[in-house]
Short mmCIF file of C-alpha atoms in Angstrom, two decimals:
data_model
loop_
_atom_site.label_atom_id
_atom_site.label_comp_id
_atom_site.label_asym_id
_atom_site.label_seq_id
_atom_site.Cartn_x
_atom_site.Cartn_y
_atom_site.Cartn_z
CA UNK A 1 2.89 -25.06 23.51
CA UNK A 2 3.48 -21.65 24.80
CA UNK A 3 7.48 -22.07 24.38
CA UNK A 4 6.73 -23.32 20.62
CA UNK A 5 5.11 -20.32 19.77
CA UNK A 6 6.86 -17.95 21.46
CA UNK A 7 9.92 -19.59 19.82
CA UNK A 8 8.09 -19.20 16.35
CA UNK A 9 7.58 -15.49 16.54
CA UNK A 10 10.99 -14.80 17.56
CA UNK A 11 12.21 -17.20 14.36
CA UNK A 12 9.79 -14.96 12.35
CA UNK A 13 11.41 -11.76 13.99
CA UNK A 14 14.49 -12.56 13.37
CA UNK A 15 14.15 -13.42 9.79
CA UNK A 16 12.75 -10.08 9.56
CA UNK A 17 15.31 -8.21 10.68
CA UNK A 18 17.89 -10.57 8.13
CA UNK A 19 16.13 -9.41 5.48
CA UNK A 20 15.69 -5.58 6.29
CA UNK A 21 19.65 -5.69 6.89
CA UNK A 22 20.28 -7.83 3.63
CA UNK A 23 17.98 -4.88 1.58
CA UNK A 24 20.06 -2.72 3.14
CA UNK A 25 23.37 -4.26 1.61
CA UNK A 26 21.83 -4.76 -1.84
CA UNK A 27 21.08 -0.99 -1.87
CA UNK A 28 24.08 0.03 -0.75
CA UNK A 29 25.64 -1.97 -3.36
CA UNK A 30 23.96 -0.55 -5.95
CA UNK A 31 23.72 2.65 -5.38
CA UNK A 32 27.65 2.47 -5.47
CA UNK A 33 27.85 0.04 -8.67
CA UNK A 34 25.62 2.68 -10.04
CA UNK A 35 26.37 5.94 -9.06
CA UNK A 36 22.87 6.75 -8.20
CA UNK A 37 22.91 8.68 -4.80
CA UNK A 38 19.31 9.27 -5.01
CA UNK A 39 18.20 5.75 -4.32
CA UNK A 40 19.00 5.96 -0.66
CA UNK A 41 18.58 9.68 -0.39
CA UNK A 42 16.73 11.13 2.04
CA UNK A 43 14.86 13.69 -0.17
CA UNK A 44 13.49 10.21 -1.97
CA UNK A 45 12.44 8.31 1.32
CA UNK A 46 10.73 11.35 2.40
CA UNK A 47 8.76 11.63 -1.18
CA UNK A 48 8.15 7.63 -0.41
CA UNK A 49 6.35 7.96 2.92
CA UNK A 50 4.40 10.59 2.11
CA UNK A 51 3.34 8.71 -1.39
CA UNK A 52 3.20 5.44 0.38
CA UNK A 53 0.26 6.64 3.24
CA UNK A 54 -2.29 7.27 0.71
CA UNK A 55 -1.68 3.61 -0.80
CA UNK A 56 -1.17 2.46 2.52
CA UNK A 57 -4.48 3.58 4.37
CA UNK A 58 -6.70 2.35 0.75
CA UNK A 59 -4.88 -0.83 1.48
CA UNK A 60 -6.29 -0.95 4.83
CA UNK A 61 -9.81 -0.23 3.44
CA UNK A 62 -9.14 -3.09 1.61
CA UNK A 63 -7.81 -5.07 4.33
CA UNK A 64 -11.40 -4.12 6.97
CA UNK A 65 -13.37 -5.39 4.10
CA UNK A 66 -11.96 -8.72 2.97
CA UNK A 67 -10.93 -9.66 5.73
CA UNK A 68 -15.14 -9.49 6.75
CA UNK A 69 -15.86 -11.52 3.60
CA UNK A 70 -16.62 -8.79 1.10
CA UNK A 71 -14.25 -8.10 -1.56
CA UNK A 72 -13.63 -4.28 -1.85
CA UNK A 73 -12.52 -3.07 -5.38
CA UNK A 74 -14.56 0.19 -5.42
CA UNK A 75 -11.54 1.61 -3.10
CA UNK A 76 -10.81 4.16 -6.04
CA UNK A 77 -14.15 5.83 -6.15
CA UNK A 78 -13.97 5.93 -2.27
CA UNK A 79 -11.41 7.95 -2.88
CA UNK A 80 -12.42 10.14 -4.85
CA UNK A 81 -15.43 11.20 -3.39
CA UNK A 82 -13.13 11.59 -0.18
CA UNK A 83 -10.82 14.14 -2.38
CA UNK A 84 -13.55 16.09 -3.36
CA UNK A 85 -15.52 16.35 -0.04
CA UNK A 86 -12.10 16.89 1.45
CA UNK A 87 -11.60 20.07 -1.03
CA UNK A 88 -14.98 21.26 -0.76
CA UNK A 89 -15.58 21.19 2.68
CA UNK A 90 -11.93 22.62 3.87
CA UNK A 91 -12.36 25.39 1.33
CA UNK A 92 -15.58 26.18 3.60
CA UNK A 93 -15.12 25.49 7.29
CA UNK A 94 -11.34 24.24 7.52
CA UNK A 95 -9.06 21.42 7.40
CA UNK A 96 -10.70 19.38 10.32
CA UNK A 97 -13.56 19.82 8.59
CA UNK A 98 -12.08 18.62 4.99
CA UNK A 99 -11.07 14.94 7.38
CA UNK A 100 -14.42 14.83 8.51
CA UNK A 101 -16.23 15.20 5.10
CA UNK A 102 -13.64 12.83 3.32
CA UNK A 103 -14.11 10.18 6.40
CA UNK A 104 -17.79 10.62 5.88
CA UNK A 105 -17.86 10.92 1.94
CA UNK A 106 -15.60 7.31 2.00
CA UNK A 107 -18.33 5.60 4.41
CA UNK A 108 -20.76 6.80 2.39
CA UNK A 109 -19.08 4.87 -0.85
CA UNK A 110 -18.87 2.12 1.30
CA UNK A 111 -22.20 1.54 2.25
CA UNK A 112 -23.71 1.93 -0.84
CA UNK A 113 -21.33 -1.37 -1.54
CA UNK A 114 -22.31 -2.81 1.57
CA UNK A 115 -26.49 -2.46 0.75
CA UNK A 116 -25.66 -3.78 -2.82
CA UNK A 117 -23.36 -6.91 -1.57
CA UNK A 118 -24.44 -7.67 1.58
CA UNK A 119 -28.04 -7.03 1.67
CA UNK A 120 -29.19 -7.96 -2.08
CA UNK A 121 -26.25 -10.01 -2.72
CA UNK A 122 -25.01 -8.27 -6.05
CA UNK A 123 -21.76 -9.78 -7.41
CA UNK A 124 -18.83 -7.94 -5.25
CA UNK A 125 -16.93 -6.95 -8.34
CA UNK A 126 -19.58 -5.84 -10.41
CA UNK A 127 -20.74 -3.74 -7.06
CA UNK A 128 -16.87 -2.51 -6.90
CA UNK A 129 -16.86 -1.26 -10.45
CA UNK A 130 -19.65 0.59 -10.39
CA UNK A 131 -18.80 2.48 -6.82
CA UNK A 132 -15.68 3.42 -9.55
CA UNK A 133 -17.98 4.76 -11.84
CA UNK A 134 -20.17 6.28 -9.29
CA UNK A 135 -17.51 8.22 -7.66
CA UNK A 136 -16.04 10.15 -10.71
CA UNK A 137 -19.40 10.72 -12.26
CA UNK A 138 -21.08 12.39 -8.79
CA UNK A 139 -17.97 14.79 -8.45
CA UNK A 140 -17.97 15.84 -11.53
CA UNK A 141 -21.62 16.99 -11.90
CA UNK A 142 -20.97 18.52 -8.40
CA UNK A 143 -18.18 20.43 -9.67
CA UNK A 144 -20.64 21.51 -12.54
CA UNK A 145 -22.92 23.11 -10.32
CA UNK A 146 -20.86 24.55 -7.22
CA UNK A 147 -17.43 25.59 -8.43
CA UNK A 148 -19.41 27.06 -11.84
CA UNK A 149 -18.72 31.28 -12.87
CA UNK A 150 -20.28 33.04 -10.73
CA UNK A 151 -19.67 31.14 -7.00
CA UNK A 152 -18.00 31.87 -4.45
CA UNK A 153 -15.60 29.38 -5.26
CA UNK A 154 -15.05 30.10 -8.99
CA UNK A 155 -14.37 33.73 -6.94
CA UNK A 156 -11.61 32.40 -5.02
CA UNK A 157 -10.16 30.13 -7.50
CA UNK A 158 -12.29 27.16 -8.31
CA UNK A 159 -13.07 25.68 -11.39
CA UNK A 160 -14.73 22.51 -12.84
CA UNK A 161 -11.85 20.49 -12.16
CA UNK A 162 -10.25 22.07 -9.33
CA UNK A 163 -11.36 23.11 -5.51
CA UNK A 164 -10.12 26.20 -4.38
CA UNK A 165 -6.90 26.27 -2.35
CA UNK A 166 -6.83 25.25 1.69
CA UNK A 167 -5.60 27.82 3.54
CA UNK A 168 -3.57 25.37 6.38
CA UNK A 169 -0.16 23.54 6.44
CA UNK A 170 -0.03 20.29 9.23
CA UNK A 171 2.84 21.06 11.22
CA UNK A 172 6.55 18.87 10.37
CA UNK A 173 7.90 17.92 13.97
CA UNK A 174 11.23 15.91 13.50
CA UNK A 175 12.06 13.06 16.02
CA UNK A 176 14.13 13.78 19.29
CA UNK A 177 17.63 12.55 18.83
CA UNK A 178 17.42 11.71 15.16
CA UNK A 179 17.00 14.56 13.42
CA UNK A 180 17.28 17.55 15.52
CA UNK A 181 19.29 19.69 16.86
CA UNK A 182 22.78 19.64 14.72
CA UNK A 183 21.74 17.87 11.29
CA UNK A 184 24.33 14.94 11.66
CA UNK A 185 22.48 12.54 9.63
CA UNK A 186 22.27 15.08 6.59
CA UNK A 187 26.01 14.93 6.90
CA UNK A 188 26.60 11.71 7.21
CA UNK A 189 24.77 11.01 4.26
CA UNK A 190 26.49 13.46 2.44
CA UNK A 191 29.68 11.20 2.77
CA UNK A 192 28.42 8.51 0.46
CA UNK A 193 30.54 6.18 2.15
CA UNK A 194 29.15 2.34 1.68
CA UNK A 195 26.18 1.36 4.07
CA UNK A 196 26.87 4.43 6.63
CA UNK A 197 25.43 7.04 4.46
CA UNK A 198 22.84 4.94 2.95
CA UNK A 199 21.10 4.22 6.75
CA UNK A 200 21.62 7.85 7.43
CA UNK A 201 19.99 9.04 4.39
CA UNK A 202 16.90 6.64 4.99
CA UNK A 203 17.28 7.64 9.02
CA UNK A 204 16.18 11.22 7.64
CA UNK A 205 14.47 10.76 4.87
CA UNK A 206 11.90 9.05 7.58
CA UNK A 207 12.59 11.22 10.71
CA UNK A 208 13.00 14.80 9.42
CA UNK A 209 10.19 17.23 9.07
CA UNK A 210 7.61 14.33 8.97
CA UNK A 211 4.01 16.07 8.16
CA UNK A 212 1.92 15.01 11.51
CA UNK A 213 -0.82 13.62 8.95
CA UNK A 214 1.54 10.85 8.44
CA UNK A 215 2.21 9.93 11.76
CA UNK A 216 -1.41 9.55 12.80
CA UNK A 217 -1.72 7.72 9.18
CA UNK A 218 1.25 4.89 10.27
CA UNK A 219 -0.27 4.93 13.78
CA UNK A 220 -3.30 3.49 11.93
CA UNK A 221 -1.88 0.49 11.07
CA UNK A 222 -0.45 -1.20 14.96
CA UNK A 223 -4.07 -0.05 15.71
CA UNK A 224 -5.57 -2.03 12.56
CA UNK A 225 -3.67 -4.97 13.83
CA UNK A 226 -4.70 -4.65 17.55
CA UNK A 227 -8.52 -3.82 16.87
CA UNK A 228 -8.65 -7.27 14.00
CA UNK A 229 -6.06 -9.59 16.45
CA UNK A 230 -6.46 -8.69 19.70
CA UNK A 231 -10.26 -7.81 20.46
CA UNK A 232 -13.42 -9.97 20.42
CA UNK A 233 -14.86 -7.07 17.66
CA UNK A 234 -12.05 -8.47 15.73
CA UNK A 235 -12.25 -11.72 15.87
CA UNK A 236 -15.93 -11.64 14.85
CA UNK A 237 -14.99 -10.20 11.98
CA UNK A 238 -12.24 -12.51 10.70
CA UNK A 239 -14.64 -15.17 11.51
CA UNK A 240 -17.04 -13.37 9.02
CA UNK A 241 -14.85 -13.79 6.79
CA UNK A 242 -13.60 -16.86 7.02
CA UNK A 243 -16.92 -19.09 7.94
CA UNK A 244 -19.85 -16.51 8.34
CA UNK A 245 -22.25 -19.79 8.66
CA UNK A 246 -20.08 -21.10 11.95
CA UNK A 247 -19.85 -17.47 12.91
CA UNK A 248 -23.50 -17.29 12.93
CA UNK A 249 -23.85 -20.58 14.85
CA UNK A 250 -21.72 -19.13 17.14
CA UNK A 251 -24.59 -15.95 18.47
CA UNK A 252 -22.64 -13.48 15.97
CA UNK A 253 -24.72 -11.17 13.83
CA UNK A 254 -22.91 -11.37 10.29
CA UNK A 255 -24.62 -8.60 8.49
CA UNK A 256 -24.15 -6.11 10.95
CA UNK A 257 -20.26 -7.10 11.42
CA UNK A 258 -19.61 -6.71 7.44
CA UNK A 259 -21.95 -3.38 7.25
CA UNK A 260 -19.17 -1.78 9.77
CA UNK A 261 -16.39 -3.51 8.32
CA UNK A 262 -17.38 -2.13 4.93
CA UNK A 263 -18.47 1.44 6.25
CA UNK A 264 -14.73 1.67 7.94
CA UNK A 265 -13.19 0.37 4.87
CA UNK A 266 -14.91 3.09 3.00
CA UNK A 267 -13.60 5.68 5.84
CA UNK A 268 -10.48 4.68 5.19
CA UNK A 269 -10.32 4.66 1.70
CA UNK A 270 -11.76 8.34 2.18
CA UNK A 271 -8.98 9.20 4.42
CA UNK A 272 -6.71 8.13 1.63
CA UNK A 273 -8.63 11.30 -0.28
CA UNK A 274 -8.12 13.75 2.35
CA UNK A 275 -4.44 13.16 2.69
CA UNK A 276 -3.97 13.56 -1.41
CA UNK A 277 -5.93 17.02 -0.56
CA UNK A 278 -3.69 17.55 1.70
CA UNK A 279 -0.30 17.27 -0.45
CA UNK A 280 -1.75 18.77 -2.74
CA UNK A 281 -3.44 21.92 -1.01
CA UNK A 282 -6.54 21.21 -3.16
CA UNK A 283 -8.91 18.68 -5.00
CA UNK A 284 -8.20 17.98 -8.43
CA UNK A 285 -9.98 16.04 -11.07
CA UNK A 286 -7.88 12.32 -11.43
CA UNK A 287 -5.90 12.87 -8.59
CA UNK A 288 -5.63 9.74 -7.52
CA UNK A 289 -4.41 8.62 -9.87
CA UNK A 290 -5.13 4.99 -9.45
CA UNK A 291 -4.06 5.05 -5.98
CA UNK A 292 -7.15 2.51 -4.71
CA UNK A 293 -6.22 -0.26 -7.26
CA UNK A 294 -2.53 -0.26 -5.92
CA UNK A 295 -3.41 0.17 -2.17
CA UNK A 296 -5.71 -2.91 -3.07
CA UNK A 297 -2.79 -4.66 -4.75
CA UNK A 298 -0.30 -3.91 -1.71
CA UNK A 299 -3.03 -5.61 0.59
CA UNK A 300 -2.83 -8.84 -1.19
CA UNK A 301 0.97 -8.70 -2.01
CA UNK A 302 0.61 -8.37 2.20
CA UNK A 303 -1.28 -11.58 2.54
CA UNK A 304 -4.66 -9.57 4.02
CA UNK A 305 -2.15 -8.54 7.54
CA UNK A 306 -1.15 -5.33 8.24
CA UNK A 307 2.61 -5.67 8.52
CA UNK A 308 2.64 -7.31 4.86
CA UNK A 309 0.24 -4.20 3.63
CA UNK A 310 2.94 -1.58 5.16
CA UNK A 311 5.69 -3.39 3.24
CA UNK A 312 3.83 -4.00 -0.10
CA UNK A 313 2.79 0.28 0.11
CA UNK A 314 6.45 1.05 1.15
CA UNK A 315 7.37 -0.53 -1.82
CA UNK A 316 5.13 0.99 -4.44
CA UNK A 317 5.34 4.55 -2.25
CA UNK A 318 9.59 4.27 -2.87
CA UNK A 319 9.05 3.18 -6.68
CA UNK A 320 6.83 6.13 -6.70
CA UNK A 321 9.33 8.40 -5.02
CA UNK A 322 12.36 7.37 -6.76
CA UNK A 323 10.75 8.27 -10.23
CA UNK A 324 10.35 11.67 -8.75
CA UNK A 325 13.58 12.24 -7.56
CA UNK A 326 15.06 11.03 -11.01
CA UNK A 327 16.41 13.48 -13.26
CA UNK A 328 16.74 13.38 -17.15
CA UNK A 329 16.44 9.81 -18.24
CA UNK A 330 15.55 8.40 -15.13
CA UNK A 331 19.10 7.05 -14.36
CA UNK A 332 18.19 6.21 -10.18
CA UNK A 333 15.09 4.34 -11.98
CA UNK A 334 17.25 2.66 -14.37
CA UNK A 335 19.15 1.45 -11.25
CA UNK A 336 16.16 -0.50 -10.37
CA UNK A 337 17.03 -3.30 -13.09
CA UNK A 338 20.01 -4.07 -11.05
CA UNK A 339 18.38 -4.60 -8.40
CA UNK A 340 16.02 -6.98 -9.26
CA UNK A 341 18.83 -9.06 -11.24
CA UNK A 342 20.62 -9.10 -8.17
CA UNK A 343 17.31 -10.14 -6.44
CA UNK A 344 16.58 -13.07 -9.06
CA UNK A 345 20.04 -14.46 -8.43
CA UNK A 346 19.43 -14.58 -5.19
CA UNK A 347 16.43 -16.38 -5.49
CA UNK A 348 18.28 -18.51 -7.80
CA UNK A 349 20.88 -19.74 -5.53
CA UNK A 350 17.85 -20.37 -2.54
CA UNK A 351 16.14 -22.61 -5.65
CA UNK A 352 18.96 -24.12 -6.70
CA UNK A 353 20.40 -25.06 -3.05
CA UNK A 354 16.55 -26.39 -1.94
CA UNK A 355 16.64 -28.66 -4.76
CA UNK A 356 19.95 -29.92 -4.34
CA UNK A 357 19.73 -30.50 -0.38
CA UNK A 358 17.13 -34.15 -0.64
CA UNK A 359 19.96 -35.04 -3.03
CA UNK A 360 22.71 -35.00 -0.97
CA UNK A 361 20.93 -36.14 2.00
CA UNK A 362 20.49 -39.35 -0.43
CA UNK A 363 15.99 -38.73 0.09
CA UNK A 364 13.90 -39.16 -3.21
CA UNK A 365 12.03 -36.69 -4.19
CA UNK A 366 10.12 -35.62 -7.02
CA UNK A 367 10.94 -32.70 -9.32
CA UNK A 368 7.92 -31.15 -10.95
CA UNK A 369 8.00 -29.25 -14.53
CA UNK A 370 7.16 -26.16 -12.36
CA UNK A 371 9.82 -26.32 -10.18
CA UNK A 372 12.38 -26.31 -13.18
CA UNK A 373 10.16 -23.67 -14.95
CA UNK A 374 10.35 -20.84 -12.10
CA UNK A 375 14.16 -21.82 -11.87
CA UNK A 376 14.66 -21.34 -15.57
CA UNK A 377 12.17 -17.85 -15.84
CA UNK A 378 14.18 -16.49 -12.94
CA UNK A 379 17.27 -16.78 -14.47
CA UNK A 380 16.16 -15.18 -17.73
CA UNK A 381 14.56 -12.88 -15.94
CA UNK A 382 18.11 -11.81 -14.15
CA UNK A 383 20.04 -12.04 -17.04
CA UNK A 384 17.23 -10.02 -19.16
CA UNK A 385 17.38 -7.34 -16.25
CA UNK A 386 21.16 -7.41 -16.32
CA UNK A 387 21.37 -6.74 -20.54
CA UNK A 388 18.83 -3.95 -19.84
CA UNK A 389 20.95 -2.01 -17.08
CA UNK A 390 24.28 -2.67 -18.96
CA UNK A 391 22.77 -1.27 -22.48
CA UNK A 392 19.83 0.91 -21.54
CA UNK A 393 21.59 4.64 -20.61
CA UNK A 394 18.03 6.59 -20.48
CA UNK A 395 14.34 6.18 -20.11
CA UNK A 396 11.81 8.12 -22.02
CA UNK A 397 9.71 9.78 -19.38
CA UNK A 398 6.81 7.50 -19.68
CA UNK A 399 8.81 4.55 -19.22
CA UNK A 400 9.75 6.41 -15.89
CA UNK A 401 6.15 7.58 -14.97
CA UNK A 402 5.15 4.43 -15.53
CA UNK A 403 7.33 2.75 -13.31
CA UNK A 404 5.45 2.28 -10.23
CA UNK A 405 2.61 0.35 -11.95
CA UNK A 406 5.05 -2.26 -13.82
CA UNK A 407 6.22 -3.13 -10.44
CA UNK A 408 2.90 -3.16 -8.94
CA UNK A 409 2.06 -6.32 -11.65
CA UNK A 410 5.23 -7.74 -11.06
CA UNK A 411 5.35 -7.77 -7.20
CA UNK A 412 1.45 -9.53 -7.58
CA UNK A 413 3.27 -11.78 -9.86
CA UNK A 414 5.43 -12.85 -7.64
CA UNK A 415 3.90 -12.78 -4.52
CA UNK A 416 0.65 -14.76 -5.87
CA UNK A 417 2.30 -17.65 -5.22
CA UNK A 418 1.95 -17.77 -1.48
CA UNK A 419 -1.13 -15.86 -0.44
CA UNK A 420 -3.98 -17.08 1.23
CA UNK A 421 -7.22 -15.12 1.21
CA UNK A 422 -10.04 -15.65 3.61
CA UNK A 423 -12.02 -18.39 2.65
CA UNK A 424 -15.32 -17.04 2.80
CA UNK A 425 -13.90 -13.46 0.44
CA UNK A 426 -16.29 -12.66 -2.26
CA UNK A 427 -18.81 -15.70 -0.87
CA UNK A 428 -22.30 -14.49 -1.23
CA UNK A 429 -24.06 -15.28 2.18
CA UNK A 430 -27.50 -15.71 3.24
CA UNK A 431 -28.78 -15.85 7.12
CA UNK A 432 -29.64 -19.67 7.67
CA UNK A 433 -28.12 -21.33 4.36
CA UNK A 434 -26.56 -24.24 5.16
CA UNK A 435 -22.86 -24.78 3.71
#
């Protein structure tokens, strides 16, 4: 049994590391078709990491929660009361201090959903959208009445909207061998030659002056994984969430494990804040920017597991970074169509060979409408994406702001198709009820 699984992860490994290497090649490729050095730059994989942690660490707010049972879509307000906390508190006292009151201000968020779900049983959702309208609403009217004329924070350049500045930069090591010393990478991207430069670029882009904050943020997620997988704390909670009544059975106290899962999810969410504070040297009304709705969506495009999370906010943090880094027109984002017609051929050929394969082995089997239907939308969808790159010469800029969040729908799109929640998620649940 042992050799079976241990021959399963390595499968699973392996076909990992295929597909890393055959993104690799498809960005190499069209970054050459199209001309577009910036989609393999460094300067753009250093805007994604940084825009990927905040989406990343509401994602694993997200993650704590569901993953005990209780679905978490007040991530957004979380965050925002971390940002402002986070502002208001490192104006005062400090940047440890501006982590400390965003942690706290993100727990707080999250037991106020954890009393509402968990205790009285209020709908999760409805619970979630109000924590969204709690959060703006509470840091607003405290704007009003600390950062009005006349403070000592309207003094040193607050205003309803806006925290005064944090006086503090996190320090940018660079990692030994990679990137310093002589900068060998930056000139071996600057070659452009197929495949070299583009794992050089991305080699610096995610090694070079790398703010510490987002170190300790990627450390968080191995330790998410270890804490959930590898502990008995963790495996109470999954069990939480998966069949609180067997759990219960079992000697575990339910409520208390989904108070602390929701509390840390809150945390994190709040953490999320603190980091945008960070960037940004200051809190700012709508920073977020709908951060805790796509940190939500990369959790589920990640299947509720850590290592799918990192990959679904990688994604949404380079779409992110890449509309950045585009000038006029958006002609790196514009190379994005490409890609994805490249993708859906791809998938195409996978379909097309799967269905073909019972035939020749002479074995019936049935075709179903849908089968023929996701065959048929994926190759309109390629040759749609296709007509777009070959006509479309330059985005409006809104098209190009936009970006990130028409690939957040279509990545759920896709992806819905093979997740699996925990089966107790959103399942209201009452000490002693039989199910």
């Amino acid at each position: 049994m042992t050799t079976v699984a241990g021959s399963t992860r390595i499968r699973k490994y392996h076909l990992v590391l295929i597909g890393v290497a055959v993104l690799l090649l498809l960005m190499s490729l069209v970054r050459i078709i199209s001309g577009q050095n910036d989609i393999t730059s460094s300067g753009t994989f250093s805007a994604a990491l940084m825009l990927a942690v905040p989406i990343g660490l509401a994602g694993l707010g997200g993650l704590w929660a569901e993953r005990a049972g209780v679905v978490n879509i007040g991530l957004e307000g979380m965050m925002v009361l971390g940002t402002w906390f986070a502002g208001w508190a490192g104006f005062q006292w400090g940047p440890w201090a501006a982590v400390v009151a965003g942690l706290l201000a993100g727990a707080l968020g999250g037991l106020i959903h954890a009393v509402a779900t968990v205790t009285f049983g209020v709908d999760h959702i409805i619970s979630g959208v109000a924590i969204n309208l709690l959060g703006p609403g509470i840091t607003r009217f405290l704007s009003e009445v600390l950062y009005k004329e006349g403070t000592p924070a309207a003094a040193a350049g607050a205003g309803i909207t806006t925290s005064p500045p944090l006086k503090w930069e996190a320090p940018t090591p660079s990692l030994p061998l990679l990137s310093s010393g002589p900068d060998w990478l930056g000139s071996l991207e600057r070659t452009h030659w197929f495949l070299v430069s583009d794992v050089a670029g991305i080699l610096r882009g995610l090694t070079h002056n790398v703010n510490v904050l987002v170190i300790l943020a990627v450390l968080l997620m191995p330790l998410t994984f270890f804490v959930l997988w590898r502990t008995a704390f963790g495996l109470r909670l999954r069990s939480a969430g998966e069949n609180p009544w067997a759990a219960e059975s079992l000697g575990v106290n339910v409520y208390r494990i989904k108070y602390a899962a929701v509390v840390i999810s809150g945390a994190f969410a709040g953490l999320g804040g603190v980091f945008l504070v960070f960037i940004t040297t200051k809190y700012v009304e709508g920073q977020t920017q709908g951060r805790g709705f796509i940190g939500l969506a990369a959790m589920i495009f990640g299947n509720w597991r850590p290592g799918g999370l990192a990959s679904g906010a990688a994604l949404f943090g380079f779409a992110d970074g890449l509309q950045l880094r585009s000038s006029g027109g958006g002609g790196a984002v514009t190379s994005i169509l490409l890609f994805g017609a490249i993708l859906l051929l791809i998938y195409v050929g996978v379909r097309i060979k799967a269905m073909l394969a019972p035939v020749q082995a002479e074995v019936a089997v049935t075709r179903t409408p849908k089968d023929y239907t996701l065959l048929a939308g994926a190759v309109l969808g390629a040759i749609a994406l296709l007509w777009l790159w070959l006509t479309v010469d330059k985005l409006s800029d809104e098209l190009v702001r936009v970006t990130p969040y028409v690939l957040t729908l279509l990545v759920l799109l896709v992806a819905s198709q093979r997740l699996r929640m925990p089966k107790a998620d959103g399942v209201r649940y009452r000490r002693g009820e039989q199910h």
